[in-house]
Amino acid sequence: MMKQHGLKKQERLNRDIAIGHLFAEGKRSFAFPLLMFYAPTDEVGEVAILCSVAKKRFKHAVDRNRVKRLISSRGYTEEKVKDILKNQNTDEEFRKGIHIAFVMSHNQLPTFEQMNRSMNRLLKDIVANLGAESQAEATENQE
């Protein structure tokens, strides 16, 4: 039986170099209760997502896994991010992939509504910032 929810292996961010680059040089955005780091990549259409929930904040694995499941549920992360990248720029030359890390920054279990609001706000931030970056690149290449 095929897994319906969650991220596929190629959709998970698990390379140490990529994770280090993301946290060191990526942009960050916060919407309670999530902190998001993101960085565009040169690989066209690649979407890789990392979900992090600290053991210090949630002692029980059941709670950590529940939060990760809320974050990585494909309904509102991976598919929306792919749509964002697809609509980001119609010119193939300027399309890029993106690495995203979601870090839980609060020590109480969030509700689905809280997580949904937070994810929507964070994804809108990505759209706004990537749109501005792609327009800047287009103007630089025209000159």
Tab-separated table of N, CA, C and O in Angstrom, residues 54-64:
chain	number	residue	atom	x	y	z
A	54	ALA	N	12.194	20.273	18.486
A	54	ALA	CA	13.209	20.001	19.501
A	54	ALA	C	12.705	19.067	20.592
A	54	ALA	O	11.587	19.197	21.089
A	55	LYS	N	13.565	18.132	20.960
A	55	LYS	CA	13.254	17.211	22.047
A	55	LYS	C	13.165	17.976	23.367
A	55	LYS	O	12.437	17.578	24.282
A	56	LYS	N	13.873	19.083	23.445
A	56	LYS	CA	13.845	19.917	24.640
A	56	LYS	C	12.439	20.497	24.873
A	56	LYS	O	12.005	20.656	26.006
A	57	ARG	N	11.729	20.804	23.784
A	57	ARG	CA	10.397	21.394	23.897
A	57	ARG	C	9.297	20.347	24.055
A	57	ARG	O	8.295	20.578	24.720
A	58	PHE	N	9.447	19.206	23.364
A	58	PHE	CA	8.452	18.137	23.412
A	58	PHE	C	9.152	16.858	23.841
A	58	PHE	O	9.862	16.240	23.061
A	59	LYS	N	8.949	16.452	25.083
A	59	LYS	CA	9.653	15.304	25.645
A	59	LYS	C	9.206	13.974	25.029
A	59	LYS	O	9.983	13.046	24.923
A	60	HIS	N	7.945	13.889	24.637
A	60	HIS	CA	7.398	12.630	24.134
A	60	HIS	C	7.468	12.578	22.613
A	60	HIS	O	7.064	13.516	21.927
A	61	ALA	N	7.944	11.473	22.095
A	61	ALA	CA	8.083	11.300	20.648
A	61	ALA	C	6.734	11.416	19.937
A	61	ALA	O	6.665	11.897	18.807
A	62	VAL	N	5.679	11.002	20.604
A	62	VAL	CA	4.345	11.085	20.015
A	62	VAL	C	3.999	12.532	19.696
A	62	VAL	O	3.466	12.840	18.624
A	63	ASP	N	4.326	13.432	20.611
A	63	ASP	CA	4.042	14.845	20.398
A	63	ASP	C	4.906	15.421	19.282
A	63	ASP	O	4.429	16.193	18.441
A	64	ARG	N	6.196	15.080	19.276
A	64	ARG	CA	7.096	15.563	18.212
A	64	ARG	C	6.611	15.087	16.851
A	64	ARG	O	6.568	15.847	15.884
